PDB file of C-alpha atoms in Angstrom:
ATOM      1  CA  UNK A   1       4.142  22.900   4.450  1.00  0.00           C
ATOM      2  CA  UNK A   2       4.920  20.585   1.599  1.00  0.00           C
ATOM      3  CA  UNK A   3       6.053  23.460  -0.536  1.00  0.00           C
ATOM      4  CA  UNK A   4       8.569  24.808   1.981  1.00  0.00           C
ATOM      5  CA  UNK A   5       9.970  21.327   2.498  1.00  0.00           C
ATOM      6  CA  UNK A   6      10.352  20.995  -1.306  1.00  0.00           C
ATOM      7  CA  UNK A   7      12.320  24.164  -1.372  1.00  0.00           C
ATOM      8  CA  UNK A   8      14.482  22.957   1.573  1.00  0.00           C
ATOM      9  CA  UNK A   9      15.197  19.785  -0.372  1.00  0.00           C
ATOM     10  CA  UNK A  10      16.315  21.689  -3.412  1.00  0.00           C
ATOM     11  CA  UNK A  11      18.556  23.999  -1.511  1.00  0.00           C
ATOM     12  CA  UNK A  12      20.091  20.943   0.298  1.00  0.00           C
ATOM     13  CA  UNK A  13      20.872  19.352  -3.090  1.00  0.00           C
ATOM     14  CA  UNK A  14      22.341  22.551  -4.309  1.00  0.00           C
ATOM     15  CA  UNK A  15      24.458  22.972  -1.329  1.00  0.00           C
ATOM     16  CA  UNK A  16      25.332  19.224  -1.187  1.00  0.00           C
ATOM     17  CA  UNK A  17      24.381  18.953   2.316  1.00  0.00           C
ATOM     18  CA  UNK A  18      24.291  15.398   3.420  1.00  0.00           C
ATOM     19  CA  UNK A  19      23.727  15.330   7.080  1.00  0.00           C
ATOM     20  CA  UNK A  20      21.245  14.618   9.813  1.00  0.00           C
ATOM     21  CA  UNK A  21      19.383  17.802   8.997  1.00  0.00           C
ATOM     22  CA  UNK A  22      19.005  16.696   5.392  1.00  0.00           C
ATOM     23  CA  UNK A  23      17.645  13.238   6.523  1.00  0.00           C
ATOM     24  CA  UNK A  24      15.118  14.896   8.780  1.00  0.00           C
ATOM     25  CA  UNK A  25      13.932  17.279   6.016  1.00  0.00           C
ATOM     26  CA  UNK A  26      13.478  14.381   3.594  1.00  0.00           C
ATOM     27  CA  UNK A  27      11.819  12.144   6.096  1.00  0.00           C
ATOM     28  CA  UNK A  28       9.356  14.981   6.997  1.00  0.00           C
ATOM     29  CA  UNK A  29       8.593  15.732   3.233  1.00  0.00           C
ATOM     30  CA  UNK A  30       8.184  11.990   2.514  1.00  0.00           C
ATOM     31  CA  UNK A  31       5.638  11.725   5.319  1.00  0.00           C
ATOM     32  CA  UNK A  32       3.643  14.668   4.010  1.00  0.00           C
ATOM     33  CA  UNK A  33       3.655  13.142   0.533  1.00  0.00           C
ATOM     34  CA  UNK A  34       2.317   9.783   1.918  1.00  0.00           C
ATOM     35  CA  UNK A  35      -0.527  11.565   3.618  1.00  0.00           C
ATOM     36  CA  UNK A  36      -1.456  13.222   0.466  1.00  0.00           C
ATOM     37  CA  UNK A  37      -1.089   9.953  -1.545  1.00  0.00           C
ATOM     38  CA  UNK A  38       1.465  11.914  -3.589  1.00  0.00           C
ATOM     39  CA  UNK A  39       3.505   8.883  -4.677  1.00  0.00           C
ATOM     40  CA  UNK A  40       5.622  10.784  -7.247  1.00  0.00           C
ATOM     41  CA  UNK A  41       6.730  13.123  -4.480  1.00  0.00           C
ATOM     42  CA  UNK A  42       7.288  10.382  -2.079  1.00  0.00           C
ATOM     43  CA  UNK A  43       9.372   8.468  -4.426  1.00  0.00           C
ATOM     44  CA  UNK A  44      11.743  11.409  -5.104  1.00  0.00           C
ATOM     45  CA  UNK A  45      12.252  11.732  -1.288  1.00  0.00           C
ATOM     46  CA  UNK A  46      12.754   7.904  -0.836  1.00  0.00           C
ATOM     47  CA  UNK A  47      15.457   7.976  -3.664  1.00  0.00           C
ATOM     48  CA  UNK A  48      17.290  10.798  -1.848  1.00  0.00           C
ATOM     49  CA  UNK A  49      16.920   9.087   1.549  1.00  0.00           C
ATOM     50  CA  UNK A  50      18.561   5.862   0.263  1.00  0.00           C
ATOM     51  CA  UNK A  51      21.705   7.860  -0.441  1.00  0.00           C
ATOM     52  CA  UNK A  52      21.491   9.894   2.807  1.00  0.00           C
ATOM     53  CA  UNK A  53      21.065   6.909   4.889  1.00  0.00           C
ATOM     54  CA  UNK A  54      24.003   5.193   3.224  1.00  0.00           C
ATOM     55  CA  UNK A  55      26.219   8.109   4.088  1.00  0.00           C
ATOM     56  CA  UNK A  56      24.876   8.826   7.606  1.00  0.00           C
ATOM     57  CA  UNK A  57      25.037   5.995  10.049  1.00  0.00           C
ATOM     58  CA  UNK A  58      22.423   5.911  12.876  1.00  0.00           C
ATOM     59  CA  UNK A  59      20.719   8.870  11.700  1.00  0.00           C
ATOM     60  CA  UNK A  60      16.815   9.219  11.076  1.00  0.00           C
ATOM     61  CA  UNK A  61      14.504   6.279  10.665  1.00  0.00           C
ATOM     62  CA  UNK A  62      16.147   3.921   8.046  1.00  0.00           C
ATOM     63  CA  UNK A  63      14.167   0.900   9.014  1.00  0.00           C
ATOM     64  CA  UNK A  64      10.791   2.493   8.967  1.00  0.00           C
ATOM     65  CA  UNK A  65      11.561   3.922   5.541  1.00  0.00           C
ATOM     66  CA  UNK A  66      12.868   0.499   4.324  1.00  0.00           C
ATOM     67  CA  UNK A  67       9.452  -0.690   5.251  1.00  0.00           C
ATOM     68  CA  UNK A  68       7.859   2.069   3.105  1.00  0.00           C
ATOM     69  CA  UNK A  69      10.283   1.239   0.135  1.00  0.00           C
ATOM     70  CA  UNK A  70       9.144  -2.413   0.032  1.00  0.00           C
ATOM     71  CA  UNK A  71       5.454  -1.354   0.042  1.00  0.00           C
ATOM     72  CA  UNK A  72       6.152   1.237  -2.747  1.00  0.00           C
ATOM     73  CA  UNK A  73       7.437  -1.638  -4.905  1.00  0.00           C
ATOM     74  CA  UNK A  74       3.964  -3.056  -4.704  1.00  0.00           C
ATOM     75  CA  UNK A  75       2.480   0.096  -5.693  1.00  0.00           C
ATOM     76  CA  UNK A  76       4.369   0.141  -8.947  1.00  0.00           C
ATOM     77  CA  UNK A  77       4.049  -3.662  -9.296  1.00  0.00           C
ATOM     78  CA  UNK A  78       7.858  -4.192  -9.221  1.00  0.00           C
ATOM     79  CA  UNK A  79       8.006  -7.730  -8.190  1.00  0.00           C
ATOM     80  CA  UNK A  80      11.642  -8.264  -9.281  1.00  0.00           C
ATOM     81  CA  UNK A  81      13.249  -5.411  -7.453  1.00  0.00           C
ATOM     82  CA  UNK A  82      11.139  -6.063  -4.296  1.00  0.00           C
ATOM     83  CA  UNK A  83      12.419  -9.617  -4.422  1.00  0.00           C
ATOM     84  CA  UNK A  84      15.932  -8.468  -4.770  1.00  0.00           C
ATOM     85  CA  UNK A  85      15.508  -6.034  -1.697  1.00  0.00           C
ATOM     86  CA  UNK A  86      13.983  -8.577   0.448  1.00  0.00           C
ATOM     87  CA  UNK A  87      16.638 -11.139  -0.419  1.00  0.00           C
ATOM     88  CA  UNK A  88      19.449  -8.626   0.628  1.00  0.00           C
ATOM     89  CA  UNK A  89      17.956  -7.844   4.074  1.00  0.00           C
ATOM     90  CA  UNK A  90      20.139  -8.367   7.008  1.00  0.00           C
ATOM     91  CA  UNK A  91      19.165 -10.222  10.093  1.00  0.00           C
ATOM     92  CA  UNK A  92      18.868  -6.896  11.967  1.00  0.00           C
ATOM     93  CA  UNK A  93      16.604  -5.491   9.244  1.00  0.00           C
ATOM     94  CA  UNK A  94      14.490  -8.640   9.183  1.00  0.00           C
ATOM     95  CA  UNK A  95      13.910  -8.562  12.959  1.00  0.00           C
ATOM     96  CA  UNK A  96      12.575  -5.058  12.817  1.00  0.00           C
ATOM     97  CA  UNK A  97       8.735  -4.941  13.177  1.00  0.00           C
ATOM     98  CA  UNK A  98       8.091  -2.517  10.403  1.00  0.00           C
ATOM     99  CA  UNK A  99      10.259  -4.314   7.822  1.00  0.00           C
ATOM    100  CA  UNK A 100       8.695  -7.647   9.024  1.00  0.00           C
ATOM    101  CA  UNK A 101       5.329  -6.184   8.151  1.00  0.00           C
ATOM    102  CA  UNK A 102       6.273  -5.015   4.657  1.00  0.00           C
ATOM    103  CA  UNK A 103       7.946  -8.423   3.962  1.00  0.00           C
ATOM    104  CA  UNK A 104       4.694 -10.047   5.052  1.00  0.00           C
ATOM    105  CA  UNK A 105       2.667  -7.825   2.823  1.00  0.00           C
ATOM    106  CA  UNK A 106       4.817  -8.489  -0.189  1.00  0.00           C
ATOM    107  CA  UNK A 107       4.755 -12.103   0.345  1.00  0.00           C
ATOM    108  CA  UNK A 108       0.947 -12.133   0.615  1.00  0.00           C
ATOM    109  CA  UNK A 109       0.660  -9.937  -2.463  1.00  0.00           C
ATOM    110  CA  UNK A 110       3.200 -11.630  -4.618  1.00  0.00           C
ATOM    111  CA  UNK A 111       1.699 -14.994  -3.854  1.00  0.00           C
ATOM    112  CA  UNK A 112      -1.921 -13.903  -4.432  1.00  0.00           C
ATOM    113  CA  UNK A 113      -2.855 -14.538  -0.856  1.00  0.00           C
ATOM    114  CA  UNK A 114      -5.529 -11.858  -0.722  1.00  0.00           C
ATOM    115  CA  UNK A 115      -6.990 -13.021   2.605  1.00  0.00           C
ATOM    116  CA  UNK A 116      -3.546 -12.229   4.231  1.00  0.00           C
ATOM    117  CA  UNK A 117      -2.994  -9.108   2.288  1.00  0.00           C
ATOM    118  CA  UNK A 118      -6.252  -7.347   3.533  1.00  0.00           C
ATOM    119  CA  UNK A 119      -5.684  -8.675   7.042  1.00  0.00           C
ATOM    120  CA  UNK A 120      -2.289  -7.055   7.193  1.00  0.00           C
ATOM    121  CA  UNK A 121      -3.761  -3.858   5.633  1.00  0.00           C
ATOM    122  CA  UNK A 122      -5.924  -3.526   8.621  1.00  0.00           C
ATOM    123  CA  UNK A 123      -3.040  -3.470  11.119  1.00  0.00           C
ATOM    124  CA  UNK A 124      -0.557  -1.409   8.941  1.00  0.00           C
ATOM    125  CA  UNK A 125       1.913   0.356  11.404  1.00  0.00           C
ATOM    126  CA  UNK A 126       3.019   3.993  11.392  1.00  0.00           C
ATOM    127  CA  UNK A 127       2.316   5.503   7.876  1.00  0.00           C
ATOM    128  CA  UNK A 128       2.182   2.086   6.007  1.00  0.00           C
ATOM    129  CA  UNK A 129      -1.492   2.536   5.737  1.00  0.00           C
ATOM    130  CA  UNK A 130      -1.194   5.768   3.582  1.00  0.00           C
ATOM    131  CA  UNK A 131       1.162   3.970   1.230  1.00  0.00           C
ATOM    132  CA  UNK A 132      -1.115   0.934   0.913  1.00  0.00           C
ATOM    133  CA  UNK A 133      -4.079   3.280   0.467  1.00  0.00           C
ATOM    134  CA  UNK A 134      -2.611   4.227  -2.930  1.00  0.00           C
ATOM    135  CA  UNK A 135      -3.060   0.702  -4.205  1.00  0.00           C
ATOM    136  CA  UNK A 136      -5.729  -1.020  -2.069  1.00  0.00           C
ATOM    137  CA  UNK A 137      -8.494  -0.305  -4.482  1.00  0.00           C
ATOM    138  CA  UNK A 138      -6.587  -1.924  -7.349  1.00  0.00           C
ATOM    139  CA  UNK A 139      -6.031  -5.048  -5.148  1.00  0.00           C
ATOM    140  CA  UNK A 140      -9.836  -4.981  -4.181  1.00  0.00           C
ATOM    141  CA  UNK A 141     -10.707  -5.024  -7.829  1.00  0.00           C
ATOM    142  CA  UNK A 142      -8.365  -7.891  -8.588  1.00  0.00           C
ATOM    143  CA  UNK A 143      -9.557  -9.866  -5.633  1.00  0.00           C
ATOM    144  CA  UNK A 144     -13.286  -9.190  -6.676  1.00  0.00           C
ATOM    145  CA  UNK A 145     -12.523 -10.964  -9.978  1.00  0.00           C
ATOM    146  CA  UNK A 146     -11.464 -14.106  -7.939  1.00  0.00           C
ATOM    147  CA  UNK A 147     -14.359 -13.892  -5.571  1.00  0.00           C
ATOM    148  CA  UNK A 148     -17.118 -13.796  -8.082  1.00  0.00           C
ATOM    149  CA  UNK A 149     -15.563 -16.695 -10.099  1.00  0.00           C
ATOM    150  CA  UNK A 150     -14.948 -18.823  -7.117  1.00  0.00           C
ATOM    151  CA  UNK A 151     -17.875 -18.254  -4.858  1.00  0.00           C
ATOM    152  CA  UNK A 152     -20.705 -19.173  -7.395  1.00  0.00           C
ATOM    153  CA  UNK A 153     -23.512 -19.114  -7.352  1.00  0.00           C
ATOM    154  CA  UNK A 154     -23.751 -16.349  -4.724  1.00  0.00           C
ATOM    155  CA  UNK A 155     -21.517 -14.616  -2.108  1.00  0.00           C
ATOM    156  CA  UNK A 156     -22.802 -12.323   0.707  1.00  0.00           C
ATOM    157  CA  UNK A 157     -22.053  -8.638   0.961  1.00  0.00           C
ATOM    158  CA  UNK A 158     -20.888  -9.282   4.566  1.00  0.00           C
ATOM    159  CA  UNK A 159     -18.210 -11.759   3.421  1.00  0.00           C
ATOM    160  CA  UNK A 160     -16.956  -9.394   0.686  1.00  0.00           C
ATOM    161  CA  UNK A 161     -16.781  -6.678   3.343  1.00  0.00           C
ATOM    162  CA  UNK A 162     -14.672  -8.822   5.570  1.00  0.00           C
ATOM    163  CA  UNK A 163     -12.408 -10.244   2.925  1.00  0.00           C
ATOM    164  CA  UNK A 164     -11.677  -6.838   1.249  1.00  0.00           C
ATOM    165  CA  UNK A 165     -11.163  -5.133   4.633  1.00  0.00           C
ATOM    166  CA  UNK A 166     -13.971  -2.604   4.548  1.00  0.00           C
ATOM    167  CA  UNK A 167     -14.894  -1.133   7.931  1.00  0.00           C
ATOM    168  CA  UNK A 168     -18.633  -2.191   7.437  1.00  0.00           C
ATOM    169  CA  UNK A 169     -21.079  -3.494   4.838  1.00  0.00           C
ATOM    170  CA  UNK A 170     -22.424   0.062   4.063  1.00  0.00           C
ATOM    171  CA  UNK A 171     -18.971   1.023   2.987  1.00  0.00           C
ATOM    172  CA  UNK A 172     -18.663  -2.175   0.977  1.00  0.00           C
ATOM    173  CA  UNK A 173     -22.115  -1.617  -0.735  1.00  0.00           C
ATOM    174  CA  UNK A 174     -20.884   1.845  -1.954  1.00  0.00           C
ATOM    175  CA  UNK A 175     -17.964   0.027  -3.649  1.00  0.00           C
ATOM    176  CA  UNK A 176     -20.175  -2.717  -5.039  1.00  0.00           C
ATOM    177  CA  UNK A 177     -22.929  -0.345  -6.278  1.00  0.00           C
ATOM    178  CA  UNK A 178     -20.187   1.672  -8.193  1.00  0.00           C
ATOM    179  CA  UNK A 179     -18.997  -1.689  -9.839  1.00  0.00           C
ATOM    180  CA  UNK A 180     -22.534  -2.101 -10.847  1.00  0.00           C
ATOM    181  CA  UNK A 181     -22.798  -5.675  -9.447  1.00  0.00           C
ATOM    182  CA  UNK A 182     -26.012  -7.814  -9.596  1.00  0.00           C
ATOM    183  CA  UNK A 183     -27.606  -8.683  -6.379  1.00  0.00           C
ATOM    184  CA  UNK A 184     -29.828 -11.696  -5.847  1.00  0.00           C
ATOM    185  CA  UNK A 185     -32.679  -9.363  -4.727  1.00  0.00           C
ATOM    186  CA  UNK A 186     -33.418  -5.734  -3.620  1.00  0.00           C
ATOM    187  CA  UNK A 187     -32.199  -6.430  -0.085  1.00  0.00           C
ATOM    188  CA  UNK A 188     -28.684  -6.309  -1.354  1.00  0.00           C
ATOM    189  CA  UNK A 189     -27.598  -9.040   0.891  1.00  0.00           C
ATOM    190  CA  UNK A 190     -26.028 -11.379  -1.616  1.00  0.00           C
ATOM    191  CA  UNK A 191     -24.449 -11.109  -5.075  1.00  0.00           C
ATOM    192  CA  UNK A 192     -25.366 -13.196  -8.005  1.00  0.00           C
ATOM    193  CA  UNK A 193     -21.862 -14.255  -9.039  1.00  0.00           C
ATOM    194  CA  UNK A 194     -22.680 -15.362 -12.552  1.00  0.00           C
ATOM    195  CA  UNK A 195     -24.701 -12.311 -13.603  1.00  0.00           C
ATOM    196  CA  UNK A 196     -22.193 -10.044 -11.873  1.00  0.00           C
ATOM    197  CA  UNK A 197     -19.346 -11.638 -13.897  1.00  0.00           C
ATOM    198  CA  UNK A 198     -21.197 -11.084 -17.118  1.00  0.00           C
ATOM    199  CA  UNK A 199     -21.864  -7.268 -16.304  1.00  0.00           C
ATOM    200  CA  UNK A 200     -19.012  -5.760 -14.492  1.00  0.00           C
ATOM    201  CA  UNK A 201     -15.883  -4.704 -16.124  1.00  0.00           C
ATOM    202  CA  UNK A 202     -12.743  -4.986 -13.720  1.00  0.00           C
TER     203      UNK A 202
END
């Protein structure tokens, strides 16, 4: 369980154990934290793993966790550190599919390309989706501001559902109703962008 892994982690630090076993424990604990959307716990594991990977060549899954590290920078909106990390990537790291995915997500996010960002969210590899889940609603809210300003006079719920990577229009409607958007009529097929812009607070 998460608690047991946490205790293991504390014991490993106390005993100054920096080996393959320590890498395995911290990777396992980081995965559990991601599943629970516990970003604080995840970041503690990530910080420890950076040191462990540096002192243990060819151990664990450093490229997979490098991917998560880039995605985590988006969670904390740390553009400058993410840019530094991406700039320092080696050719071998850049060619890895997980790292490539994270770099593409970062590029889409940092350039405001919401269309590409949500397309990538739908194909997130391994545990990337869990990490992206921790900030996808924030990005949906930011994108909604853009959509209702640029799609005047109306935008369809179907289009919003597609652009914001919702699985279907019914799920999108739950989100839109929660925002208290204004529809053109009771059918809830289209949004009145002008009235919605005046009433919602994003």
